[in-house]
PDB file of C-alpha atoms in Angstrom:
ATOM      1  CA  MET O   1      76.500 -56.914  60.231  1.00 40.00           C
ATOM      2  CA  PHE O   2      79.665 -59.002  60.762  1.00 38.00           C
ATOM      3  CA  GLN O   3      81.950 -56.098  59.870  1.00 41.00           C
ATOM      4  CA  THR O   4      80.008 -53.764  62.158  1.00 39.00           C
ATOM      5  CA  GLY O   5      80.222 -56.263  65.017  1.00 39.00           C
ATOM      6  CA  CYS O   6      83.966 -56.725  64.496  1.00 38.00           C
ATOM      7  CA  LEU O   7      84.478 -52.964  64.411  1.00 37.00           C
ATOM      8  CA  LEU O   8      82.564 -52.594  67.675  1.00 37.00           C
ATOM      9  CA  LEU O   9      84.673 -55.321  69.294  1.00 38.00           C
ATOM     10  CA  LEU O  10      87.862 -53.618  68.115  1.00 37.00           C
ATOM     11  CA  ILE O  11      86.705 -50.295  69.545  1.00 36.00           C
ATOM     12  CA  LEU O  12      85.836 -51.909  72.875  1.00 39.00           C
ATOM     13  CA  ALA O  13      89.165 -53.750  72.913  1.00 38.00           C
ATOM     14  CA  SER O  14      91.066 -50.509  72.311  1.00 39.00           C
ATOM     15  CA  LEU O  15      89.153 -48.832  75.127  1.00 40.00           C
ATOM     16  CA  PHE O  16      90.085 -51.619  77.513  1.00 40.00           C
ATOM     17  CA  VAL O  17      93.728 -51.362  76.483  1.00 41.00           C
ATOM     18  CA  GLN O  18      93.812 -47.600  76.953  1.00 46.00           C
ATOM     19  CA  GLN O  19      91.936 -47.589  80.271  1.00 46.00           C
ATOM     20  CA  SER O  20      91.832 -49.781  83.319  1.00 51.00           C
ATOM     21  CA  PRO O  21      88.613 -51.863  83.633  1.00 48.00           C
ATOM     22  CA  LYS O  22      87.491 -49.742  86.582  1.00 50.00           C
ATOM     23  CA  SER O  23      87.998 -46.394  84.836  1.00 54.00           C
ATOM     24  CA  PHE O  24      86.362 -47.751  81.680  1.00 48.00           C
ATOM     25  CA  MET O  25      83.251 -48.769  83.608  1.00 49.00           C
ATOM     26  CA  VAL O  26      83.094 -45.460  85.464  1.00 53.00           C
ATOM     27  CA  ASN O  27      83.277 -43.567  82.165  1.00 57.00           C
ATOM     28  CA  HIS O  28      80.688 -45.865  80.612  1.00 50.00           C
ATOM     29  CA  ILE O  29      78.256 -45.283  83.475  1.00 52.00           C
ATOM     30  CA  GLN O  30      78.794 -41.525  83.260  1.00 57.00           C
ATOM     31  CA  LYS O  31      78.052 -41.567  79.530  1.00 51.00           C
ATOM     32  CA  HIS O  32      75.021 -43.796  80.125  1.00 49.00           C
ATOM     33  CA  THR O  33      73.678 -41.321  82.684  1.00 50.00           C
ATOM     34  CA  THR O  34      74.385 -38.335  80.442  1.00 49.00           C
ATOM     35  CA  LEU O  35      72.527 -39.933  77.542  1.00 44.00           C
ATOM     36  CA  PHE O  36      69.423 -41.179  79.306  1.00 44.00           C
ATOM     37  CA  VAL O  37      68.706 -39.016  82.334  1.00 46.00           C
ATOM     38  CA  PRO O  38      67.315 -36.109  80.228  1.00 41.00           C
ATOM     39  CA  LEU O  39      64.798 -38.573  78.781  1.00 43.00           C
ATOM     40  CA  VAL O  40      63.648 -39.836  82.151  1.00 43.00           C
ATOM     41  CA  VAL O  41      60.057 -38.950  83.020  1.00 44.00           C
ATOM     42  CA  ASP O  42      59.435 -41.558  85.676  1.00 45.00           C
ATOM     43  CA  LYS O  43      62.537 -43.236  87.040  1.00 43.00           C
ATOM     44  CA  ALA O  44      60.481 -46.171  88.253  1.00 42.00           C
ATOM     45  CA  SER O  45      59.418 -47.085  84.728  1.00 42.00           C
ATOM     46  CA  THR O  46      61.800 -45.444  82.264  1.00 40.00           C
ATOM     47  CA  LEU O  47      65.183 -45.983  83.849  1.00 42.00           C
ATOM     48  CA  SER O  48      64.733 -48.731  86.396  1.00 41.00           C
ATOM     49  CA  ARG O  49      66.644 -51.457  88.146  1.00 43.00           C
ATOM     50  CA  THR O  50      66.174 -54.998  86.943  1.00 43.00           C
ATOM     51  CA  SER O  51      63.933 -57.227  89.054  1.00 43.00           C
ATOM     52  CA  ARG O  52      66.842 -59.288  90.328  1.00 45.00           C
ATOM     53  CA  LYS O  53      70.396 -58.304  91.080  1.00 46.00           C
ATOM     54  CA  ILE O  54      72.853 -59.911  88.678  1.00 44.00           C
ATOM     55  CA  SER O  55      75.094 -62.025  90.885  1.00 47.00           C
ATOM     56  CA  ASN O  56      78.872 -61.773  90.617  1.00 50.00           C
ATOM     57  CA  LEU O  57      78.648 -58.789  88.275  1.00 49.00           C
ATOM     58  CA  ASN O  58      79.048 -55.919  90.723  1.00 53.00           C
ATOM     59  CA  GLU O  59      81.974 -54.726  88.627  1.00 54.00           C
ATOM     60  CA  PHE O  60      79.452 -53.915  85.862  1.00 54.00           C
ATOM     61  CA  PRO O  61      76.795 -51.884  87.741  1.00 58.00           C
ATOM     62  CA  PHE O  62      75.299 -50.421  84.552  1.00 55.00           C
ATOM     63  CA  LEU O  63      73.973 -53.906  83.712  1.00 54.00           C
ATOM     64  CA  ASN O  64      71.537 -53.540  86.610  1.00 54.00           C
ATOM     65  CA  TYR O  65      69.596 -50.931  84.646  1.00 58.00           C
ATOM     66  CA  VAL O  66      67.222 -51.225  81.715  1.00 58.00           C
ATOM     67  CA  ILE O  67      65.386 -48.693  79.587  1.00 62.00           C
ATOM     68  CA  GLY O  68      61.717 -49.486  80.023  1.00 62.00           C
ATOM     69  CA  SER O  69      60.589 -48.286  76.588  1.00 70.00           C
ATOM     70  CA  ASP O  70      63.047 -50.481  74.672  1.00 71.00           C
ATOM     71  CA  TRP O  71      61.437 -53.822  75.403  1.00 69.00           C
ATOM     72  CA  ALA O  72      57.934 -52.435  74.768  1.00 76.00           C
ATOM     73  CA  TYR O  73      59.002 -51.202  71.321  1.00 79.00           C
ATOM     74  CA  SER O  74      60.718 -54.502  70.489  1.00 77.00           C
ATOM     75  CA  GLN O  75      57.672 -56.471  71.559  1.00 77.00           C
ATOM     76  CA  ALA O  76      55.378 -54.319  69.426  1.00 84.00           C
ATOM     77  CA  VAL O  77      57.567 -54.667  66.327  1.00 86.00           C
ATOM     78  CA  ASN O  78      58.240 -58.412  66.843  1.00 84.00           C
ATOM     79  CA  PRO O  79      60.574 -58.678  63.814  1.00 83.00           C
ATOM     80  CA  PHE O  80      60.457 -62.014  61.971  1.00 84.00           C
ATOM     81  CA  ASN O  81      57.887 -63.223  64.511  1.00 81.00           C
ATOM     82  CA  ILE O  82      60.628 -64.030  67.021  1.00 82.00           C
ATOM     83  CA  ASP O  83      58.414 -63.565  70.077  1.00 82.00           C
ATOM     84  CA  THR O  84      59.145 -66.401  72.508  1.00 81.00           C
ATOM     85  CA  TRP O  85      56.570 -65.463  75.125  1.00 85.00           C
ATOM     86  CA  LYS O  86      53.562 -67.363  73.805  1.00 88.00           C
ATOM     87  CA  GLY O  87      51.720 -68.843  76.763  1.00 93.00           C
ATOM     88  CA  ASP O  88      49.194 -71.022  74.931  1.00 94.00           C
ATOM     89  CA  LEU O  89      50.829 -74.372  74.150  1.00 93.00           C
ATOM     90  CA  SER O  90      47.532 -76.144  73.484  1.00 94.00           C
ATOM     91  CA  GLN O  91      48.560 -77.388  70.033  1.00 93.00           C
ATOM     92  CA  PHE O  92      51.814 -78.728  71.426  1.00 93.00           C
ATOM     93  CA  LYS O  93      49.896 -80.447  74.214  1.00 92.00           C
ATOM     94  CA  SER O  94      47.360 -81.943  71.785  1.00 93.00           C
ATOM     95  CA  ARG O  95      50.208 -83.663  69.950  1.00 93.00           C
ATOM     96  CA  ILE O  96      51.425 -85.109  73.266  1.00 93.00           C
ATOM     97  CA  GLY O  97      54.587 -83.049  72.982  1.00 94.00           C
ATOM     98  CA  LYS O  98      57.278 -83.155  75.655  1.00 96.00           C
ATOM     99  CA  HIS O  99      59.527 -80.237  76.513  1.00 94.00           C
ATOM    100  CA  ILE O 100      62.501 -79.978  78.882  1.00 95.00           C
ATOM    101  CA  THR O 101      64.066 -76.638  79.768  1.00 93.00           C
ATOM    102  CA  TRP O 102      67.106 -76.170  81.964  1.00 93.00           C
ATOM    103  CA  HIS O 103      68.498 -72.798  82.917  1.00 92.00           C
ATOM    104  CA  SER O 104      71.327 -71.283  84.901  1.00 88.00           C
ATOM    105  CA  ASP O 105      73.313 -68.235  83.896  1.00 86.00           C
ATOM    106  CA  ARG O 106      75.146 -65.327  85.471  1.00 78.00           C
ATOM    107  CA  LEU O 107      74.011 -62.964  82.695  1.00 80.00           C
ATOM    108  CA  ILE O 108      70.591 -64.145  81.487  1.00 83.00           C
ATOM    109  CA  SER O 109      68.470 -64.352  84.615  1.00 84.00           C
ATOM    110  CA  PRO O 110      66.978 -67.813  85.312  1.00 85.00           C
ATOM    111  CA  ALA O 111      63.997 -65.886  86.658  1.00 88.00           C
ATOM    112  CA  ASN O 112      62.960 -65.420  83.012  1.00 89.00           C
ATOM    113  CA  SER O 113      62.470 -69.171  82.584  1.00 93.00           C
ATOM    114  CA  GLU O 114      60.536 -69.324  85.850  1.00 94.00           C
ATOM    115  CA  ARG O 115      58.320 -66.474  84.669  1.00 93.00           C
ATOM    116  CA  TYR O 116      57.695 -68.211  81.345  1.00 94.00           C
ATOM    117  CA  TYR O 117      56.751 -71.463  83.080  1.00 95.00           C
ATOM    118  CA  ASP O 118      54.317 -69.566  85.316  1.00 95.00           C
ATOM    119  CA  HIS O 119      53.045 -67.631  82.272  1.00 95.00           C
ATOM    120  CA  VAL O 120      52.181 -70.871  80.449  1.00 96.00           C
ATOM    121  CA  SER O 121      50.533 -72.268  83.580  1.00 96.00           C
ATOM    122  CA  HIS O 122      48.354 -69.159  83.988  1.00 96.00           C
ATOM    123  CA  THR O 123      47.559 -68.766  80.277  1.00 96.00           C
ATOM    124  CA  MET O 124      46.424 -72.368  79.901  1.00 96.00           C
ATOM    125  CA  ASN O 125      44.804 -72.289  83.347  1.00 96.00           C
ATOM    126  CA  ILE O 126      46.475 -75.495  84.466  1.00 95.00           C
ATOM    127  CA  PRO O 127      48.455 -76.118  87.685  1.00 94.00           C
ATOM    128  CA  PRO O 128      52.143 -77.116  87.623  1.00 91.00           C
ATOM    129  CA  SER O 129      51.167 -80.716  88.415  1.00 91.00           C
ATOM    130  CA  GLU O 130      49.318 -80.880  85.082  1.00 94.00           C
ATOM    131  CA  LEU O 131      51.774 -78.737  83.139  1.00 95.00           C
ATOM    132  CA  ASP O 132      54.521 -81.150  84.174  1.00 94.00           C
ATOM    133  CA  ASP O 133      52.922 -83.730  81.886  1.00 94.00           C
ATOM    134  CA  GLN O 134      54.314 -81.815  78.915  1.00 95.00           C
ATOM    135  CA  HIS O 135      56.747 -79.175  80.119  1.00 95.00           C
ATOM    136  CA  ARG O 136      59.421 -79.441  82.832  1.00 96.00           C
ATOM    137  CA  LEU O 137      61.877 -76.795  83.951  1.00 96.00           C
ATOM    138  CA  PHE O 138      65.110 -77.512  85.811  1.00 96.00           C
ATOM    139  CA  ARG O 139      67.186 -74.810  87.515  1.00 94.00           C
ATOM    140  CA  ILE O 140      70.842 -75.862  87.626  1.00 93.00           C
ATOM    141  CA  SER O 141      72.281 -74.221  90.728  1.00 89.00           C
ATOM    142  CA  GLY O 142      75.891 -73.084  90.508  1.00 88.00           C
ATOM    143  CA  LEU O 143      76.166 -73.320  86.710  1.00 89.00           C
ATOM    144  CA  GLY O 144      77.627 -70.380  84.820  1.00 86.00           C
ATOM    145  CA  HIS O 145      77.055 -69.429  81.180  1.00 84.00           C
ATOM    146  CA  CYS O 146      76.569 -72.897  79.629  1.00 79.00           C
ATOM    147  CA  ARG O 147      79.531 -74.388  81.500  1.00 83.00           C
ATOM    148  CA  GLY O 148      81.652 -73.974  84.632  1.00 87.00           C
ATOM    149  CA  GLY O 149      80.618 -72.560  87.966  1.00 87.00           C
ATOM    150  CA  ASP O 150      80.716 -73.127  91.714  1.00 88.00           C
ATOM    151  CA  GLY O 151      78.072 -75.859  91.841  1.00 89.00           C
ATOM    152  CA  ALA O 152      77.467 -79.309  90.355  1.00 91.00           C
ATOM    153  CA  TRP O 153      77.240 -77.761  86.911  1.00 92.00           C
ATOM    154  CA  ALA O 154      78.179 -80.644  84.574  1.00 91.00           C
ATOM    155  CA  ILE O 155      74.781 -82.115  83.714  1.00 92.00           C
ATOM    156  CA  GLY O 156      75.779 -83.304  80.242  1.00 84.00           C
ATOM    157  CA  GLN O 157      73.597 -82.650  77.216  1.00 75.00           C
ATOM    158  CA  THR O 158      73.475 -86.414  76.572  1.00 75.00           C
ATOM    159  CA  ASN O 159      71.915 -86.893  80.014  1.00 84.00           C
ATOM    160  CA  VAL O 160      69.213 -84.352  79.185  1.00 91.00           C
ATOM    161  CA  LEU O 161      68.602 -86.002  75.810  1.00 92.00           C
ATOM    162  CA  SER O 162      68.438 -89.438  77.448  1.00 93.00           C
ATOM    163  CA  SER O 163      65.898 -88.083  79.927  1.00 94.00           C
ATOM    164  CA  MET O 164      63.802 -86.799  77.028  1.00 95.00           C
ATOM    165  CA  ILE O 165      63.984 -90.156  75.224  1.00 95.00           C
ATOM    166  CA  ARG O 166      62.901 -92.070  78.338  1.00 95.00           C
ATOM    167  CA  TRP O 167      60.037 -89.611  78.813  1.00 96.00           C
ATOM    168  CA  VAL O 168      58.780 -89.887  75.221  1.00 95.00           C
ATOM    169  CA  GLU O 169      59.399 -93.577  74.581  1.00 96.00           C
ATOM    170  CA  GLU O 170      58.914 -95.098  78.031  1.00 95.00           C
ATOM    171  CA  GLY O 171      56.674 -92.560  79.759  1.00 95.00           C
ATOM    172  CA  LYS O 172      59.242 -91.981  82.538  1.00 95.00           C
ATOM    173  CA  ALA O 173      59.274 -88.230  83.177  1.00 96.00           C
ATOM    174  CA  PRO O 174      62.461 -86.842  84.794  1.00 96.00           C
ATOM    175  CA  ASN O 175      62.131 -85.413  88.298  1.00 95.00           C
ATOM    176  CA  THR O 176      65.799 -84.421  88.537  1.00 96.00           C
ATOM    177  CA  LEU O 177      68.822 -83.814  86.323  1.00 95.00           C
ATOM    178  CA  PHE O 178      72.058 -85.164  87.759  1.00 94.00           C
ATOM    179  CA  GLY O 179      75.012 -82.792  87.898  1.00 93.00           C
ATOM    180  CA  ARG O 180      78.618 -83.086  89.016  1.00 92.00           C
ATOM    181  CA  LYS O 181      81.480 -80.748  89.779  1.00 91.00           C
ATOM    182  CA  TYR O 182      84.771 -82.240  88.681  1.00 86.00           C
ATOM    183  CA  VAL O 183      87.112 -80.257  90.944  1.00 83.00           C
ATOM    184  CA  ASN O 184      85.939 -81.490  94.345  1.00 79.00           C
ATOM    185  CA  GLY O 185      83.754 -84.412  93.294  1.00 82.00           C
ATOM    186  CA  SER O 186      80.500 -82.921  94.598  1.00 89.00           C
ATOM    187  CA  SER O 187      77.267 -83.913  92.875  1.00 93.00           C
ATOM    188  CA  ARG O 188      73.618 -82.899  93.017  1.00 93.00           C
ATOM    189  CA  ARG O 189      70.241 -83.948  91.667  1.00 95.00           C
ATOM    190  CA  HIS O 190      68.786 -80.708  90.336  1.00 95.00           C
ATOM    191  CA  CYS O 191      65.044 -80.497  90.961  1.00 96.00           C
ATOM    192  CA  ARG O 192      62.221 -79.758  88.577  1.00 96.00           C
ATOM    193  CA  TYR O 193      60.579 -76.385  89.101  1.00 95.00           C
ATOM    194  CA  PRO O 194      58.904 -75.242  91.326  1.00 93.00           C
ATOM    195  CA  LEU O 195      60.631 -77.672  93.727  1.00 95.00           C
ATOM    196  CA  ARG O 196      64.037 -76.732  95.103  1.00 92.00           C
ATOM    197  CA  ASN O 197      66.893 -78.558  96.787  1.00 93.00           C
ATOM    198  CA  GLN O 198      66.939 -78.449 100.576  1.00 94.00           C
ATOM    199  CA  TYR O 199      69.795 -79.717 102.719  1.00 95.00           C
ATOM    200  CA  HIS O 200      68.828 -82.351 105.297  1.00 92.00           C
ATOM    201  CA  GLY O 201      70.836 -80.546 107.945  1.00 89.00           C
ATOM    202  CA  SER O 202      73.331 -83.349 108.436  1.00 89.00           C
ATOM    203  CA  GLY O 203      75.609 -85.476 106.320  1.00 89.00           C
ATOM    204  CA  ASN O 204      78.130 -84.708 103.604  1.00 93.00           C
ATOM    205  CA  SER O 205      76.772 -81.740 101.638  1.00 91.00           C
ATOM    206  CA  SER O 206      78.728 -82.787  98.547  1.00 92.00           C
ATOM    207  CA  LEU O 207      76.595 -85.949  98.208  1.00 94.00           C
ATOM    208  CA  PRO O 208      73.193 -85.842  96.478  1.00 93.00           C
ATOM    209  CA  GLU O 209      71.704 -88.056  99.197  1.00 94.00           C
ATOM    210  CA  SER O 210      72.060 -85.157 101.650  1.00 95.00           C
ATOM    211  CA  TRP O 211      69.544 -83.093  99.679  1.00 95.00           C
ATOM    212  CA  THR O 212      65.818 -83.425  98.974  1.00 95.00           C
ATOM    213  CA  CYS O 213      63.549 -81.790  96.404  1.00 96.00           C
ATOM    214  CA  ARG O 214      60.762 -79.951  98.242  1.00 93.00           C
TER     215      ARG O 214
END
């Protein structure tokens, strides 16, 4: 597996060296179309656009497409029982478990975490106000893939862990996760889902006091 992965990376690297990024992507899209269009029966379901546009990745337009049958096959096979879409967390709840999820990514859509939160809420037939007793989701605006970004992205894993400890040991559930951007000193209190930050309309937008979770 490692050797295969390395070989693939070497091939991709050589392609990038031989071609400009733009020409490489154009050729890739053409090959993608050549391979899959003959298999298309219903473009709306077989070769379809993802539900949300991937921000800042317009230079990779082929990433906006998925093959509808792939995920269905993977879900049916479920190798090694890796399915992470189980909506019934009753056993976890019965043990008074606490769970914090934070998500922000330019590749892996945060909408997936929102959908999972809603999936658990619907499966267990409990509203977000009750689900929040065990499971809280925080969307970190402006954070890239694990680090960096245009927003107050530096939340610090120790801050998240401290929030979990206070929740479990002291019963103080977190309503926000504090983030900071080092370059310009801006900071933000990232809200728990489904609340979102709204600007007051006045004041310094780089200060967390100028925003409210609603």
